[in-house]
PDB file of N, CA and C in Angstrom:
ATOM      1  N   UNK A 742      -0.216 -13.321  -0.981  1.00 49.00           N
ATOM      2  CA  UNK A 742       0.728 -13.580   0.076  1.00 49.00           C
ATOM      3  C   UNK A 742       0.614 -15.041   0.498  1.00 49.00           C
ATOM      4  N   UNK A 743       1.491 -15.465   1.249  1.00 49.00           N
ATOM      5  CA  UNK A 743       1.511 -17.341   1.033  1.00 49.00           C
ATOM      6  C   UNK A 743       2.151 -17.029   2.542  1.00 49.00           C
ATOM      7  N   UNK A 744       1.516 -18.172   3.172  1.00 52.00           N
ATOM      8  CA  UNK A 744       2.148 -18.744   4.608  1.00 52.00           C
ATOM      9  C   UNK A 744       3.171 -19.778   4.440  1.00 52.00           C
ATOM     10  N   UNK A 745       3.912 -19.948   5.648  1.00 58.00           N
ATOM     11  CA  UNK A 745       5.238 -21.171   5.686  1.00 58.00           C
ATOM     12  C   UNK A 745       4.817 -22.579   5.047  1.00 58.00           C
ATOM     13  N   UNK A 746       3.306 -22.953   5.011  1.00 63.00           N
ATOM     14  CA  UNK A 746       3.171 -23.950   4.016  1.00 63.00           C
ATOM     15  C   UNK A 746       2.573 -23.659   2.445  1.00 63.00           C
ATOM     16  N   UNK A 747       3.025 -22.785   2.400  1.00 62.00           N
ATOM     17  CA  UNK A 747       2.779 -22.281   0.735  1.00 62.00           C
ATOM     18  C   UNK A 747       1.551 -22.360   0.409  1.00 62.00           C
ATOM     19  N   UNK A 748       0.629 -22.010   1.615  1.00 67.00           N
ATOM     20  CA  UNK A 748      -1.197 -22.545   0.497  1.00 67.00           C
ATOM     21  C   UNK A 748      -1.340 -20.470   0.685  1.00 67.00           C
ATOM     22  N   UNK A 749      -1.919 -20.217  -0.257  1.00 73.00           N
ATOM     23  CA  UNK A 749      -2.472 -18.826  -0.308  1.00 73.00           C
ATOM     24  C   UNK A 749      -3.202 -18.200   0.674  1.00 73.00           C
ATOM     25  N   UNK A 750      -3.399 -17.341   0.879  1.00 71.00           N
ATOM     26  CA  UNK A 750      -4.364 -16.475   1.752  1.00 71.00           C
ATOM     27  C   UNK A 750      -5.155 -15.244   0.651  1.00 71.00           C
ATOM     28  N   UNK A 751      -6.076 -14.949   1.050  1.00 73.00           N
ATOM     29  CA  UNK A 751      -7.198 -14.199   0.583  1.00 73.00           C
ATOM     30  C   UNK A 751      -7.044 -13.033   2.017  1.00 73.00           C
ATOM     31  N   UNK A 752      -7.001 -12.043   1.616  1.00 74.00           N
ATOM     32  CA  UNK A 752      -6.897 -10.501   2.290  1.00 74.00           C
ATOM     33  C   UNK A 752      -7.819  -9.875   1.526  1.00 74.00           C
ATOM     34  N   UNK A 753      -9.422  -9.376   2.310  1.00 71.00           N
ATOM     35  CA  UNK A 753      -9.613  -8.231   2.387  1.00 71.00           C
ATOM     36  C   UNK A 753      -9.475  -7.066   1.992  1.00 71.00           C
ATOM     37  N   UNK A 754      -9.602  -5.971   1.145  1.00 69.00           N
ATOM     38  CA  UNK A 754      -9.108  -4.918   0.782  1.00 69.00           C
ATOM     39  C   UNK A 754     -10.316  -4.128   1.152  1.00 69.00           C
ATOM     40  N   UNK A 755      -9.331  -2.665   1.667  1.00 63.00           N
ATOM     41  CA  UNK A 755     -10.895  -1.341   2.038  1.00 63.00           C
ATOM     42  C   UNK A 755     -12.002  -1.084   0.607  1.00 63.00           C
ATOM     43  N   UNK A 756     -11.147  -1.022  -0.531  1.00 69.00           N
ATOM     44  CA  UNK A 756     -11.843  -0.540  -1.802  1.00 69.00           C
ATOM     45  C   UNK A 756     -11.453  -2.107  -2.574  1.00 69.00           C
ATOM     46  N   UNK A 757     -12.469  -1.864  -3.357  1.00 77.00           N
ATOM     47  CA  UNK A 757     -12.780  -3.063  -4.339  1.00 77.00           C
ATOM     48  C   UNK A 757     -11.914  -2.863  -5.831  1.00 77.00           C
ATOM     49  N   UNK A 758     -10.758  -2.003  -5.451  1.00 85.00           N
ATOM     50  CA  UNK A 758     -10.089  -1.278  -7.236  1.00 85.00           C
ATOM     51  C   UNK A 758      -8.863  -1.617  -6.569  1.00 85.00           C
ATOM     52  N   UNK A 759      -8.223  -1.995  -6.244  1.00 86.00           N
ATOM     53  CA  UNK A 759      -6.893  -2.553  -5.980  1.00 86.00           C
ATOM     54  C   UNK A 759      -5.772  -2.161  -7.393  1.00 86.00           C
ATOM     55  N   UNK A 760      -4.557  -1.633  -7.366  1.00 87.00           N
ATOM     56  CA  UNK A 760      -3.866  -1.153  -8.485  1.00 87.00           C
ATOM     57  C   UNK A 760      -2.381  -1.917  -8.218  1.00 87.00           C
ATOM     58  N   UNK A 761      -1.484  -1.673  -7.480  1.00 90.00           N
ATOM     59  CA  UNK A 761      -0.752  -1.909  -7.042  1.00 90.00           C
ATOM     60  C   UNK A 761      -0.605  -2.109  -5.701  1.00 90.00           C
ATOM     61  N   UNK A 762       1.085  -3.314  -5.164  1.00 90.00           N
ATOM     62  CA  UNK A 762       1.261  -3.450  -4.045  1.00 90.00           C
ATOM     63  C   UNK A 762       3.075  -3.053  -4.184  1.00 90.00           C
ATOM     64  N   UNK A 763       3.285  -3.055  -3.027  1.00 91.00           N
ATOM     65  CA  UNK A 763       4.695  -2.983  -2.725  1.00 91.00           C
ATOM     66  C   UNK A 763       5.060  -3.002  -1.073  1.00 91.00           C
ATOM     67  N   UNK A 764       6.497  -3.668  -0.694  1.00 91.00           N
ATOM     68  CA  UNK A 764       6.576  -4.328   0.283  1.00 91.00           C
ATOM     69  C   UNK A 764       7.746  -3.456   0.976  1.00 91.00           C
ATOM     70  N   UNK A 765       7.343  -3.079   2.608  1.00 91.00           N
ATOM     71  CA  UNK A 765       8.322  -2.882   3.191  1.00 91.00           C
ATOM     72  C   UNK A 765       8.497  -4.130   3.802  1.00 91.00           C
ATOM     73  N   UNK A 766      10.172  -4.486   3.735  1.00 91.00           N
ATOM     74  CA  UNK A 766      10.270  -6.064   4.221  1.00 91.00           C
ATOM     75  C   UNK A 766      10.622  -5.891   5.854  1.00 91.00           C
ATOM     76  N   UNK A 767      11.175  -5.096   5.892  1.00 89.00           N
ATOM     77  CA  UNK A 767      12.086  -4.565   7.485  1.00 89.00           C
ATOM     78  C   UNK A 767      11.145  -4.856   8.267  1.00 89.00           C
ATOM     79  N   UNK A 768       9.343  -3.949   8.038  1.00 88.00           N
ATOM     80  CA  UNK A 768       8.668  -4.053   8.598  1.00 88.00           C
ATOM     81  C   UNK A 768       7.543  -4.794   8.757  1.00 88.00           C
ATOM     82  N   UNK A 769       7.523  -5.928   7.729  1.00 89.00           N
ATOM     83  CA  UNK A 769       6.223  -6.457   7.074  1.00 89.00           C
ATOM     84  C   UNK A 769       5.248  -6.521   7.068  1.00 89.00           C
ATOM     85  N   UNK A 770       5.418  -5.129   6.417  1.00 89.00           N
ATOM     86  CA  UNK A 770       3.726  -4.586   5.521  1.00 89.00           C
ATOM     87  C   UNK A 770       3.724  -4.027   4.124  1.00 89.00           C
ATOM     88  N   UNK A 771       3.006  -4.320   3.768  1.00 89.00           N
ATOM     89  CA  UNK A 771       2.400  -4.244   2.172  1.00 89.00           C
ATOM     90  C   UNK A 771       1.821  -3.402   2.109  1.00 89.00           C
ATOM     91  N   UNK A 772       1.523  -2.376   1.270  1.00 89.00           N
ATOM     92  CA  UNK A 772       1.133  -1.258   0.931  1.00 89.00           C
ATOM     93  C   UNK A 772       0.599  -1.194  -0.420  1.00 89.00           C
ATOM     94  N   UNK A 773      -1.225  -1.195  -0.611  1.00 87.00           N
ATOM     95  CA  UNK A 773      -1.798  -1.315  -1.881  1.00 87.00           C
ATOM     96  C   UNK A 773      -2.510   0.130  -2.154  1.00 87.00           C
ATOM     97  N   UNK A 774      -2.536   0.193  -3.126  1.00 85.00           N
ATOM     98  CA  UNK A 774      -2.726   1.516  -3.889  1.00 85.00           C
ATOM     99  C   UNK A 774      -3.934   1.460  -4.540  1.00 85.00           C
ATOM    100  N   UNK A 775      -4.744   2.320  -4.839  1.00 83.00           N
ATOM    101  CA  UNK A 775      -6.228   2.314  -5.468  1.00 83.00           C
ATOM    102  C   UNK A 775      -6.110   2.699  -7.104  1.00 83.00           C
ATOM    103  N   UNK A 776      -7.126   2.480  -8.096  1.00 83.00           N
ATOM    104  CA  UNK A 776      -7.427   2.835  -8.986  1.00 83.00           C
ATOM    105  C   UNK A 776      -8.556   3.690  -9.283  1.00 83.00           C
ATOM    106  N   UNK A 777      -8.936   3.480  -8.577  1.00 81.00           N
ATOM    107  CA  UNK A 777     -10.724   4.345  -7.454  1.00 81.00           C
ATOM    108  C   UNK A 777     -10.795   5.377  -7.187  1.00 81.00           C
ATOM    109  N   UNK A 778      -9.838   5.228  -6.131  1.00 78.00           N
ATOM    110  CA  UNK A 778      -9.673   6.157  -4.876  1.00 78.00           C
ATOM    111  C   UNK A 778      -8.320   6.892  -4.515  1.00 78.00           C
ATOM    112  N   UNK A 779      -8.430   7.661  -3.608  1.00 78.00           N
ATOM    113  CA  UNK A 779      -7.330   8.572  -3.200  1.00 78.00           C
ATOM    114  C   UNK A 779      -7.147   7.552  -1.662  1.00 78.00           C
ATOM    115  N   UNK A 780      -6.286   7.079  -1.401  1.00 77.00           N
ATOM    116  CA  UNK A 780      -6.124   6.463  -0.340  1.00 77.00           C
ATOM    117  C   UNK A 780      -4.752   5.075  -0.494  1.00 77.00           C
ATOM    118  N   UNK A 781      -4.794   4.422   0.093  1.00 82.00           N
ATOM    119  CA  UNK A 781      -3.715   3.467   0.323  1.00 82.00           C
ATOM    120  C   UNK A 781      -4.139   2.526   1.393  1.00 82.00           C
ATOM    121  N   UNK A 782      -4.186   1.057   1.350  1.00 83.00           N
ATOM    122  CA  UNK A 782      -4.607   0.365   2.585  1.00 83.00           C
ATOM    123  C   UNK A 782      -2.585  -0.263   2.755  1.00 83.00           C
ATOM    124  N   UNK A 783      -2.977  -0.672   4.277  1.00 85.00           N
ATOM    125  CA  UNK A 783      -2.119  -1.417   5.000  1.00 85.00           C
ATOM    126  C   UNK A 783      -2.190  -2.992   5.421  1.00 85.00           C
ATOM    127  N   UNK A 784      -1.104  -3.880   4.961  1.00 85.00           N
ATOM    128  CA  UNK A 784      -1.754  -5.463   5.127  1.00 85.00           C
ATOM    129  C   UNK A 784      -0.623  -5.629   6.089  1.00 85.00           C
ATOM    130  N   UNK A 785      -0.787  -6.091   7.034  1.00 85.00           N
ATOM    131  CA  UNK A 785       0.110  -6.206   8.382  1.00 85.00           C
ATOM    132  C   UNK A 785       0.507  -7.830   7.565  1.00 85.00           C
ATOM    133  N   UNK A 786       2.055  -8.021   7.133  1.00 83.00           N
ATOM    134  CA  UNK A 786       2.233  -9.741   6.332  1.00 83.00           C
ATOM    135  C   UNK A 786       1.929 -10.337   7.187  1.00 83.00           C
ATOM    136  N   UNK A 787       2.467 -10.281   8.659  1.00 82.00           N
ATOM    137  CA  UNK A 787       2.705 -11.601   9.477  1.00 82.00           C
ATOM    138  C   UNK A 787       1.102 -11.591   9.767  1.00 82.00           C
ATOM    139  N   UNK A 788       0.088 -10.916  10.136  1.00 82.00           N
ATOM    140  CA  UNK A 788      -0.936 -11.135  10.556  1.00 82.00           C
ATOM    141  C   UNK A 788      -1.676 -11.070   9.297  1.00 82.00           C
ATOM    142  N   UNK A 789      -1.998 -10.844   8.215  1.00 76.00           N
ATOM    143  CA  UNK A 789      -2.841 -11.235   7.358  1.00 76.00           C
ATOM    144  C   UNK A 789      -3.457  -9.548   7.264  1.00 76.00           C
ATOM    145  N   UNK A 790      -3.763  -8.697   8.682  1.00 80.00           N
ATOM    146  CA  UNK A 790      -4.624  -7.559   8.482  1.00 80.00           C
ATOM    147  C   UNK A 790      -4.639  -6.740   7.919  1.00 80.00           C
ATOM    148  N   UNK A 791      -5.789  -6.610   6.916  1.00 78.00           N
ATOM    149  CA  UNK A 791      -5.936  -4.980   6.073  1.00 78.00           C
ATOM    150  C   UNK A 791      -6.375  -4.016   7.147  1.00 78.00           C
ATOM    151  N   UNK A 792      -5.919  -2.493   6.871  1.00 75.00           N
ATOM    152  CA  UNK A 792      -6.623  -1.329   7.101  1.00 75.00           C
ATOM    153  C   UNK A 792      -6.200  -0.111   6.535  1.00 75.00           C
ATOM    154  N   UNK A 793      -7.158   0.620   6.417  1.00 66.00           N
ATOM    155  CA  UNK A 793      -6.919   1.708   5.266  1.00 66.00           C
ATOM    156  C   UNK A 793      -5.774   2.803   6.574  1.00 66.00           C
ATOM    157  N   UNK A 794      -4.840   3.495   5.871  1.00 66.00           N
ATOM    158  CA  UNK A 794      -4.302   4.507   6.321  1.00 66.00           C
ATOM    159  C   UNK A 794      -5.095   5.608   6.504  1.00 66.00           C
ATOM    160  N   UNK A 795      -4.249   6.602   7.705  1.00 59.00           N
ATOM    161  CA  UNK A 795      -4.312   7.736   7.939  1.00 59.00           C
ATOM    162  C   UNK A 795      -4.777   8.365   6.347  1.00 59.00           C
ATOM    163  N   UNK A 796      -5.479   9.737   6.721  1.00 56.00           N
ATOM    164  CA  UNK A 796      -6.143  10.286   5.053  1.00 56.00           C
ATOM    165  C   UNK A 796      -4.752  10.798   4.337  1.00 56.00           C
ATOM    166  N   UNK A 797      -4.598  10.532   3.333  1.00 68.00           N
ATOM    167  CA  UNK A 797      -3.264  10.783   2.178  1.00 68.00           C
ATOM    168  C   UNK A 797      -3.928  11.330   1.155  1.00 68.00           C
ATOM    169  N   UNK A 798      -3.445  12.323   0.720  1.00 73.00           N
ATOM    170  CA  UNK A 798      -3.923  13.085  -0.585  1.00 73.00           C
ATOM    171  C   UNK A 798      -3.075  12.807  -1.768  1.00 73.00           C
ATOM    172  N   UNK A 799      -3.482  11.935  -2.475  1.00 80.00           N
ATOM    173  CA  UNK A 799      -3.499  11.199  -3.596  1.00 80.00           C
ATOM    174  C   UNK A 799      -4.079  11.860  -4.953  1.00 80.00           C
ATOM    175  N   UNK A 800      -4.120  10.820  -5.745  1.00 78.00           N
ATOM    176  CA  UNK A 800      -4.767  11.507  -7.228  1.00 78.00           C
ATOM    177  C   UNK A 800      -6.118   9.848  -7.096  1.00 78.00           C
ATOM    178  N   UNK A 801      -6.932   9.976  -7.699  1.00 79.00           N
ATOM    179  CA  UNK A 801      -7.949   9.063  -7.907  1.00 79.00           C
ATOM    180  C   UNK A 801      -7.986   8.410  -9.092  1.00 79.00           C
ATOM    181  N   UNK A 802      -7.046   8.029  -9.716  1.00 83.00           N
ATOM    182  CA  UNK A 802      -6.485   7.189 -10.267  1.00 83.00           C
ATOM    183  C   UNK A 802      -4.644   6.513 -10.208  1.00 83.00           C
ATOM    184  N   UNK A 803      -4.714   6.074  -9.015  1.00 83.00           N
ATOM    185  CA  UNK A 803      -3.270   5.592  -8.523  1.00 83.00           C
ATOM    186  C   UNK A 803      -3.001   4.485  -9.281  1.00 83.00           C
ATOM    187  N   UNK A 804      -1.913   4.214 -10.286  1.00 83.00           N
ATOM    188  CA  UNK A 804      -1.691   3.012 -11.060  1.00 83.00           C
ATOM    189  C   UNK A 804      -0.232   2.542 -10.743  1.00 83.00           C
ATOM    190  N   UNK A 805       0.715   3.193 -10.152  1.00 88.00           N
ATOM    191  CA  UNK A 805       2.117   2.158  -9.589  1.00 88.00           C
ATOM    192  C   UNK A 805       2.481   2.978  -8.451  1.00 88.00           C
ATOM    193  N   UNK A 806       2.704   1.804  -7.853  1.00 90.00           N
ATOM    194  CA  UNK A 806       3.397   2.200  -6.215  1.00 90.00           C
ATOM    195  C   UNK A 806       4.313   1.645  -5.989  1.00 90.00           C
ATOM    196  N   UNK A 807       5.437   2.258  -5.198  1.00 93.00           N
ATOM    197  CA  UNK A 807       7.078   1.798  -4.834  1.00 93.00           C
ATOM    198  C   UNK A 807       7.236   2.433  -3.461  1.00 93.00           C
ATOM    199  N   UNK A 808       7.974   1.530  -2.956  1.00 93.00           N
ATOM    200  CA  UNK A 808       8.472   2.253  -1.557  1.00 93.00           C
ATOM    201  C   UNK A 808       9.916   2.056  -1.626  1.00 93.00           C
ATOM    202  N   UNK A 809      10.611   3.099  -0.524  1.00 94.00           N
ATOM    203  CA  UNK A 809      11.753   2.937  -0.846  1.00 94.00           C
ATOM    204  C   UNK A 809      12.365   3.281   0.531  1.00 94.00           C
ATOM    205  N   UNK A 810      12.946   1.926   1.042  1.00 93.00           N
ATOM    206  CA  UNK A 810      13.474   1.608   2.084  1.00 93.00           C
ATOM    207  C   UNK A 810      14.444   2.653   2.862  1.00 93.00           C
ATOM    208  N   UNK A 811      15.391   2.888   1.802  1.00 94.00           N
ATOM    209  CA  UNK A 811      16.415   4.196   2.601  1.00 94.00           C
ATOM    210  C   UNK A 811      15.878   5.400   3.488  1.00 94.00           C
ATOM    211  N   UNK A 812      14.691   5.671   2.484  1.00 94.00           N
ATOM    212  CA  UNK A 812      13.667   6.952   2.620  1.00 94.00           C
ATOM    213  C   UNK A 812      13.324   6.764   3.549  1.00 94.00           C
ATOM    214  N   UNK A 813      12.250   5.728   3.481  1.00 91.00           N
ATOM    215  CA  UNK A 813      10.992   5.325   4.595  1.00 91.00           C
ATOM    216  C   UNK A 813       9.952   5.617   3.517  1.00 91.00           C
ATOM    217  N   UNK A 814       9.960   6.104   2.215  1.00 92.00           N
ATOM    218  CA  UNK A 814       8.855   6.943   1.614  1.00 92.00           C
ATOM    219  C   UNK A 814       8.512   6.343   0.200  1.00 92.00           C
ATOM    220  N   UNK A 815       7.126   6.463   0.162  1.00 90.00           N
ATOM    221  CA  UNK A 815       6.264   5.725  -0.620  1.00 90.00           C
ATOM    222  C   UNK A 815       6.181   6.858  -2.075  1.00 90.00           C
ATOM    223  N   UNK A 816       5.990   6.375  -3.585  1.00 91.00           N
ATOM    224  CA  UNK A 816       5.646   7.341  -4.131  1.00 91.00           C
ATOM    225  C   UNK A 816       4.638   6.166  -5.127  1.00 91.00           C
ATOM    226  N   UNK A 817       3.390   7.080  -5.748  1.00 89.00           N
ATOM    227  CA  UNK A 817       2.121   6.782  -5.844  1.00 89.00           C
ATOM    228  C   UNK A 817       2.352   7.502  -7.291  1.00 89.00           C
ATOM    229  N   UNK A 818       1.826   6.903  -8.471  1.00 90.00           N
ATOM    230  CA  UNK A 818       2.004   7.519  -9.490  1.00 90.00           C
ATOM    231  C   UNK A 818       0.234   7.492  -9.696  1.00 90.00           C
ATOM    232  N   UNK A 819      -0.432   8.860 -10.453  1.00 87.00           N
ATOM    233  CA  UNK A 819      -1.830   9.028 -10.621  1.00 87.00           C
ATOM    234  C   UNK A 819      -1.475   9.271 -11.963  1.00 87.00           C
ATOM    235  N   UNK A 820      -2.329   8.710 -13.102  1.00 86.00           N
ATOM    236  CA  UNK A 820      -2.350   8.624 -14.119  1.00 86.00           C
ATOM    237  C   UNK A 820      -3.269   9.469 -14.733  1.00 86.00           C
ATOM    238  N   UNK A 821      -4.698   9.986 -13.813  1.00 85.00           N
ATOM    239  CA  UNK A 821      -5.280  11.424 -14.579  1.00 85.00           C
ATOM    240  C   UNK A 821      -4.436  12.832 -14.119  1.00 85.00           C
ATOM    241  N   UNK A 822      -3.665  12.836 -13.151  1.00 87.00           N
ATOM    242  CA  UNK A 822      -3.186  13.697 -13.191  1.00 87.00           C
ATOM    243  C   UNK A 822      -1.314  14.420 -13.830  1.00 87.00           C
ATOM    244  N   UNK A 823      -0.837  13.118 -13.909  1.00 87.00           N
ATOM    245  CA  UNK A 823       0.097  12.863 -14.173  1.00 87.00           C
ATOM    246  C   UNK A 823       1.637  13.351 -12.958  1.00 87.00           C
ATOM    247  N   UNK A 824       0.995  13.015 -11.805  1.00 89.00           N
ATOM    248  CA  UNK A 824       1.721  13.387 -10.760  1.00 89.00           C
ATOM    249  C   UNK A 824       2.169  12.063  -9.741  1.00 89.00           C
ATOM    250  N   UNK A 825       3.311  12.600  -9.757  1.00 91.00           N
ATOM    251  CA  UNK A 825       4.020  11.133  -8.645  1.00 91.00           C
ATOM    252  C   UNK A 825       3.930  11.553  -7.354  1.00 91.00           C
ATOM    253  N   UNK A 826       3.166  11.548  -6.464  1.00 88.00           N
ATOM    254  CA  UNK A 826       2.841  11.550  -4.903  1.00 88.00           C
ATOM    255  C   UNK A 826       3.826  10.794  -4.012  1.00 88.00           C
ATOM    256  N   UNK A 827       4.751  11.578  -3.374  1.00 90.00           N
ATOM    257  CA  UNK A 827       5.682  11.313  -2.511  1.00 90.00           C
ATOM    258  C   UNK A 827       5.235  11.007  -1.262  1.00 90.00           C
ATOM    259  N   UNK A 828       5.081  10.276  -0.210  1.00 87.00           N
ATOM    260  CA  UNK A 828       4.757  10.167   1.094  1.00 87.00           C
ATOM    261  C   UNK A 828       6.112   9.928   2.206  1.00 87.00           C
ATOM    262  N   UNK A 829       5.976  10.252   3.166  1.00 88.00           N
ATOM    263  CA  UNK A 829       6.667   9.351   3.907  1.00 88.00           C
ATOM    264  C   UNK A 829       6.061   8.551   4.684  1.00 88.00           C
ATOM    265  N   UNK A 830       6.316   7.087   4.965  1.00 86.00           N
ATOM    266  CA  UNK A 830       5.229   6.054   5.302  1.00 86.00           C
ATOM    267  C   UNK A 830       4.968   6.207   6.881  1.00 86.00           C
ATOM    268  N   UNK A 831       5.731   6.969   7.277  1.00 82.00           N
ATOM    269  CA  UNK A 831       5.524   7.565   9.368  1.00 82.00           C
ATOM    270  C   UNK A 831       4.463   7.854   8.961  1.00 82.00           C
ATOM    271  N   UNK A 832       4.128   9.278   7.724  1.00 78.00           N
ATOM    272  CA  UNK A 832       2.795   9.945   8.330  1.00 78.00           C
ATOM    273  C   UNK A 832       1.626   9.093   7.803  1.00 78.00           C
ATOM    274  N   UNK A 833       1.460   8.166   7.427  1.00 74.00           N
ATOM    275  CA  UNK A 833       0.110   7.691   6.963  1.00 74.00           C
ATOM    276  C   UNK A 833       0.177   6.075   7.974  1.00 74.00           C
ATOM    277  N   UNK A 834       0.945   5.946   8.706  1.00 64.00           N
ATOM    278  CA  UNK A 834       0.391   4.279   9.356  1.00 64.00           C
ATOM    279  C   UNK A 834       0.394   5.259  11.022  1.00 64.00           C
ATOM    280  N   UNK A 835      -0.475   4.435  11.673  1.00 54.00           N
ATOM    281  CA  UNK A 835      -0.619   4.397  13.194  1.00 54.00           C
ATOM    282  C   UNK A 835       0.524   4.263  13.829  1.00 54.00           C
TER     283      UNK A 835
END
């Protein structure tokens, strides 16, 4: 993620397996997905802040994530299980 003078920022992540990101712009936050873990963190854009979401039941190998604006709802693809995990993004942020 890059600030108004284009130098980079370094964010924090809850888990150290990071897989994918994807952006609600409306609201700006980023939404990263694990390779690890069953979970999803939250990067607040304008403030820089990570934090892991509300508990989401996932697969433990999450490899692409999309959100989709119309919805509100996130889907999480797990690659050992071969299941696409639908969310809606109300129930997993504060």
């Amino acid at each position: 993620l890059l600030d108004n003078k284009n130098e980079s920022k370094r964010i924090g992540l809850s888990y150290s397996c990071p897989s994918d990101i994807t952006i609600n712009q409306e609201k700006n936050i980023a939404y990263v997905s694990f390779d690890c873990k069953d979970g999803i963190s939250i990067i607040n854009v304008t403030s820089y802040e990570s934090k892991p979401t509300k508990v989401v039941t996932l697969g433990t190998n999450n490899s692409n994530l999309a959100f989709n604006a119309g919805t509100n709802q996130i889907y999480v693809v797990d690659k050992d299980s071969n299941i696409v995990f639908v969310k809606d993004a109300s129930d997993i942020t504060d």
